[in-house]
């Protein structure tokens, strides 16, 4: 997947300024595709040049003018083509996992500290995803929303983010418990 597809997907629901796109990425898209703000602004320029999005100037009082962007028919066709291509298998590239790989040869207390930090971050994201899901579905049950909701794509990707972060949290908590148990057993021996 190229950044262009993530940006196009983020612009499907409404016109966004570059600033709003950065915020949208932080809240949703960044959970499955990370990009720096400067990368997003550069991609907006390329997408507009390629005719996949269109921008319009909005005059604001007491503030600088802003540009709002939306997906064009060509952009929708690009997303449709992207959706039709085979998805590449995902892979994990995580420095914390490498640190755990070395667990038998490094300071266990320091490693446990890093795992606890990651568990806390994952728990915060689990809470955020839960809030986003509740907001999206409103007063409907999840099954009602999945059957009849206006836009199911963002909800389903949010569910994937929730499962990912819950898995991160659970793995960190279990790894901490294993390392503590092994350290306690070493002390007893």
mmCIF file of C-alpha atoms in Angstrom:
data_model
loop_
_atom_site.group_PDB
_atom_site.id
_atom_site.type_symbol
_atom_site.label_atom_id
_atom_site.label_comp_id
_atom_site.label_asym_id
_atom_site.label_seq_id
_atom_site.Cartn_x
_atom_site.Cartn_y
_atom_site.Cartn_z
ATOM 1 C CA UNK A 1 0.000 0.000 0.000
ATOM 2 C CA UNK A 2 1.220 3.452 -0.798
ATOM 3 C CA UNK A 3 0.576 6.478 1.378
ATOM 4 C CA UNK A 4 -1.638 7.780 -1.433
ATOM 5 C CA UNK A 5 -4.211 5.069 -0.768
ATOM 6 C CA UNK A 6 -4.299 5.788 2.947
ATOM 7 C CA UNK A 7 -4.808 9.511 2.224
ATOM 8 C CA UNK A 8 -7.532 8.804 -0.333
ATOM 9 C CA UNK A 9 -9.307 6.534 2.155
ATOM 10 C CA UNK A 10 -9.087 9.231 4.837
ATOM 11 C CA UNK A 11 -10.713 11.776 2.500
ATOM 12 C CA UNK A 12 -13.697 9.603 1.563
ATOM 13 C CA UNK A 13 -16.164 10.917 4.125
ATOM 14 C CA UNK A 14 -15.628 14.656 3.937
ATOM 15 C CA UNK A 15 -13.491 17.488 2.679
ATOM 16 C CA UNK A 16 -10.488 17.997 4.917
ATOM 17 C CA UNK A 17 -7.748 20.573 5.164
ATOM 18 C CA UNK A 18 -4.173 19.384 5.507
ATOM 19 C CA UNK A 19 -4.347 20.105 9.243
ATOM 20 C CA UNK A 20 -7.583 18.128 9.585
ATOM 21 C CA UNK A 21 -6.042 15.265 7.612
ATOM 22 C CA UNK A 22 -3.113 15.138 10.037
ATOM 23 C CA UNK A 23 -5.599 14.959 12.935
ATOM 24 C CA UNK A 24 -7.659 12.280 11.152
ATOM 25 C CA UNK A 25 -4.503 10.242 10.656
ATOM 26 C CA UNK A 26 -3.657 10.569 14.341
ATOM 27 C CA UNK A 27 -7.084 9.314 15.391
ATOM 28 C CA UNK A 28 -7.739 6.607 12.874
ATOM 29 C CA UNK A 29 -5.519 5.939 9.902
ATOM 30 C CA UNK A 30 -2.290 6.018 11.937
ATOM 31 C CA UNK A 31 -3.429 2.815 13.565
ATOM 32 C CA UNK A 32 -2.716 0.985 10.335
ATOM 33 C CA UNK A 33 -0.516 3.397 8.360
ATOM 34 C CA UNK A 34 1.928 5.804 9.985
ATOM 35 C CA UNK A 35 2.965 9.032 8.279
ATOM 36 C CA UNK A 36 4.603 12.241 9.419
ATOM 37 C CA UNK A 37 2.644 15.488 8.857
ATOM 38 C CA UNK A 38 5.139 16.683 6.221
ATOM 39 C CA UNK A 39 4.638 13.406 4.311
ATOM 40 C CA UNK A 40 0.869 13.981 4.343
ATOM 41 C CA UNK A 41 1.175 17.534 3.020
ATOM 42 C CA UNK A 42 3.531 16.361 0.271
ATOM 43 C CA UNK A 43 1.146 13.538 -0.637
ATOM 44 C CA UNK A 44 -1.783 15.972 -0.872
ATOM 45 C CA UNK A 45 0.224 17.994 -3.394
ATOM 46 C CA UNK A 46 1.010 14.866 -5.456
ATOM 47 C CA UNK A 47 -2.577 13.593 -5.336
ATOM 48 C CA UNK A 48 -3.934 16.938 -6.488
ATOM 49 C CA UNK A 49 -1.332 17.128 -9.276
ATOM 50 C CA UNK A 50 -2.338 13.591 -10.363
ATOM 51 C CA UNK A 51 -6.040 14.556 -10.377
ATOM 52 C CA UNK A 52 -6.976 12.069 -7.645
ATOM 53 C CA UNK A 53 -8.144 14.802 -5.282
ATOM 54 C CA UNK A 54 -9.274 18.346 -5.805
ATOM 55 C CA UNK A 55 -8.660 21.265 -3.482
ATOM 56 C CA UNK A 56 -10.519 24.489 -2.990
ATOM 57 C CA UNK A 57 -9.490 27.643 -1.186
ATOM 58 C CA UNK A 58 -11.587 28.705 1.818
ATOM 59 C CA UNK A 59 -11.255 32.327 2.879
ATOM 60 C CA UNK A 60 -11.308 32.766 6.646
ATOM 61 C CA UNK A 61 -11.555 35.914 8.699
ATOM 62 C CA UNK A 62 -8.861 36.513 11.309
ATOM 63 C CA UNK A 63 -7.066 33.358 10.180
ATOM 64 C CA UNK A 64 -5.029 32.316 7.190
ATOM 65 C CA UNK A 65 -6.997 30.877 4.291
ATOM 66 C CA UNK A 66 -7.095 27.101 4.085
ATOM 67 C CA UNK A 67 -7.479 24.511 1.342
ATOM 68 C CA UNK A 68 -10.028 21.741 1.631
ATOM 69 C CA UNK A 69 -9.483 18.521 -0.309
ATOM 70 C CA UNK A 70 -11.856 15.835 -1.523
ATOM 71 C CA UNK A 71 -11.514 12.679 -3.597
ATOM 72 C CA UNK A 72 -12.302 12.931 -7.325
ATOM 73 C CA UNK A 73 -13.847 10.238 -9.491
ATOM 74 C CA UNK A 74 -10.310 9.366 -10.622
ATOM 75 C CA UNK A 75 -9.346 9.006 -6.957
ATOM 76 C CA UNK A 76 -12.273 6.662 -6.357
ATOM 77 C CA UNK A 77 -11.203 4.643 -9.408
ATOM 78 C CA UNK A 78 -7.665 4.479 -7.976
ATOM 79 C CA UNK A 79 -9.026 3.180 -4.662
ATOM 80 C CA UNK A 80 -11.199 0.670 -6.495
ATOM 81 C CA UNK A 81 -8.167 -0.571 -8.439
ATOM 82 C CA UNK A 82 -6.111 -0.719 -5.220
ATOM 83 C CA UNK A 83 -8.852 -2.734 -3.517
ATOM 84 C CA UNK A 84 -8.768 -5.227 -6.381
ATOM 85 C CA UNK A 85 -5.052 -5.930 -6.086
ATOM 86 C CA UNK A 86 -3.766 -8.759 -3.898
ATOM 87 C CA UNK A 87 -2.913 -7.654 -0.385
ATOM 88 C CA UNK A 88 0.654 -8.213 0.704
ATOM 89 C CA UNK A 89 1.068 -10.256 3.881
ATOM 90 C CA UNK A 90 1.596 -8.084 6.909
ATOM 91 C CA UNK A 91 4.741 -8.396 8.974
ATOM 92 C CA UNK A 92 5.856 -7.321 12.385
ATOM 93 C CA UNK A 93 8.748 -4.938 12.855
ATOM 94 C CA UNK A 94 8.878 -4.084 16.521
ATOM 95 C CA UNK A 95 11.942 -3.129 18.542
ATOM 96 C CA UNK A 96 10.294 -4.281 21.785
ATOM 97 C CA UNK A 97 9.985 -7.814 20.420
ATOM 98 C CA UNK A 98 13.717 -7.762 19.596
ATOM 99 C CA UNK A 99 14.412 -6.655 23.172
ATOM 100 C CA UNK A 100 12.339 -9.550 24.510
ATOM 101 C CA UNK A 101 14.236 -11.905 22.189
ATOM 102 C CA UNK A 102 17.337 -10.927 24.200
ATOM 103 C CA UNK A 103 15.564 -11.364 27.561
ATOM 104 C CA UNK A 104 17.940 -14.077 28.770
ATOM 105 C CA UNK A 105 20.942 -11.763 28.397
ATOM 106 C CA UNK A 106 19.736 -8.297 29.445
ATOM 107 C CA UNK A 107 18.531 -6.586 32.615
ATOM 108 C CA UNK A 108 15.097 -8.079 33.239
ATOM 109 C CA UNK A 109 13.855 -5.183 35.374
ATOM 110 C CA UNK A 110 14.593 -2.682 32.589
ATOM 111 C CA UNK A 111 12.875 -4.921 30.064
ATOM 112 C CA UNK A 112 9.845 -5.275 32.330
ATOM 113 C CA UNK A 113 9.724 -1.466 32.539
ATOM 114 C CA UNK A 114 9.624 -1.176 28.738
ATOM 115 C CA UNK A 115 6.920 -3.854 28.561
ATOM 116 C CA UNK A 116 4.865 -2.043 31.203
ATOM 117 C CA UNK A 117 5.129 1.203 29.212
ATOM 118 C CA UNK A 118 3.944 -0.543 26.057
ATOM 119 C CA UNK A 119 1.105 -2.256 27.938
ATOM 120 C CA UNK A 120 -0.049 1.123 29.236
ATOM 121 C CA UNK A 121 0.088 2.664 25.747
ATOM 122 C CA UNK A 122 -1.845 -0.282 24.320
ATOM 123 C CA UNK A 123 -4.436 -0.033 27.098
ATOM 124 C CA UNK A 124 -4.926 3.665 26.331
ATOM 125 C CA UNK A 125 -5.421 2.848 22.637
ATOM 126 C CA UNK A 126 -7.888 0.083 23.540
ATOM 127 C CA UNK A 127 -9.897 2.680 25.462
ATOM 128 C CA UNK A 128 -9.663 5.130 22.543
ATOM 129 C CA UNK A 129 -10.838 2.492 20.055
ATOM 130 C CA UNK A 130 -13.708 1.564 22.350
ATOM 131 C CA UNK A 131 -14.770 5.208 22.527
ATOM 132 C CA UNK A 132 -14.487 5.634 18.739
ATOM 133 C CA UNK A 133 -16.555 2.498 18.139
ATOM 134 C CA UNK A 134 -19.254 3.648 20.568
ATOM 135 C CA UNK A 135 -19.340 7.064 18.884
ATOM 136 C CA UNK A 136 -19.635 5.542 15.407
ATOM 137 C CA UNK A 137 -22.474 3.206 16.269
ATOM 138 C CA UNK A 138 -24.385 5.606 18.519
ATOM 139 C CA UNK A 139 -27.232 3.926 20.365
ATOM 140 C CA UNK A 140 -27.205 0.850 18.123
ATOM 141 C CA UNK A 141 -25.712 -2.477 19.077
ATOM 142 C CA UNK A 142 -22.607 -3.514 17.225
ATOM 143 C CA UNK A 143 -24.520 -6.092 15.197
ATOM 144 C CA UNK A 144 -27.174 -3.526 14.245
ATOM 145 C CA UNK A 145 -24.488 -1.100 13.141
ATOM 146 C CA UNK A 146 -22.598 -3.755 11.175
ATOM 147 C CA UNK A 147 -25.795 -4.689 9.320
ATOM 148 C CA UNK A 148 -27.254 -1.214 8.783
ATOM 149 C CA UNK A 149 -24.593 1.444 9.581
ATOM 150 C CA UNK A 150 -23.931 4.185 7.071
ATOM 151 C CA UNK A 151 -20.205 3.500 6.629
ATOM 152 C CA UNK A 152 -18.971 0.159 7.858
ATOM 153 C CA UNK A 153 -15.357 0.465 6.569
ATOM 154 C CA UNK A 154 -14.058 2.829 9.273
ATOM 155 C CA UNK A 155 -15.822 0.758 11.927
ATOM 156 C CA UNK A 156 -14.247 -2.479 10.717
ATOM 157 C CA UNK A 157 -10.773 -0.933 10.593
ATOM 158 C CA UNK A 158 -11.310 0.411 14.093
ATOM 159 C CA UNK A 159 -12.242 -3.122 15.218
ATOM 160 C CA UNK A 160 -8.951 -4.360 13.736
ATOM 161 C CA UNK A 161 -7.050 -1.651 15.593
ATOM 162 C CA UNK A 162 -8.811 -2.630 18.806
ATOM 163 C CA UNK A 163 -7.891 -6.299 18.353
ATOM 164 C CA UNK A 164 -4.288 -5.373 17.519
ATOM 165 C CA UNK A 165 -3.848 -3.192 20.603
ATOM 166 C CA UNK A 166 -5.645 -5.675 22.851
ATOM 167 C CA UNK A 167 -3.235 -8.338 21.592
ATOM 168 C CA UNK A 168 -0.265 -6.035 22.288
ATOM 169 C CA UNK A 169 -1.525 -5.379 25.796
ATOM 170 C CA UNK A 170 -2.173 -9.034 26.571
ATOM 171 C CA UNK A 171 1.229 -10.117 25.233
ATOM 172 C CA UNK A 172 3.036 -7.474 27.306
ATOM 173 C CA UNK A 173 1.180 -8.417 30.485
ATOM 174 C CA UNK A 174 1.882 -12.125 29.957
ATOM 175 C CA UNK A 175 5.538 -11.496 29.114
ATOM 176 C CA UNK A 176 5.949 -9.400 32.265
ATOM 177 C CA UNK A 177 4.403 -12.192 34.345
ATOM 178 C CA UNK A 178 6.705 -14.815 32.787
ATOM 179 C CA UNK A 179 9.821 -12.698 33.322
ATOM 180 C CA UNK A 180 8.868 -11.948 36.943
ATOM 181 C CA UNK A 181 8.104 -15.600 37.635
ATOM 182 C CA UNK A 182 11.442 -16.683 36.163
ATOM 183 C CA UNK A 183 13.306 -13.998 38.146
ATOM 184 C CA UNK A 184 11.607 -15.139 41.361
ATOM 185 C CA UNK A 185 12.480 -18.766 40.624
ATOM 186 C CA UNK A 186 16.125 -17.806 40.028
ATOM 187 C CA UNK A 187 16.236 -16.060 43.421
ATOM 188 C CA UNK A 188 14.825 -19.157 45.174
ATOM 189 C CA UNK A 189 17.414 -21.481 43.598
#
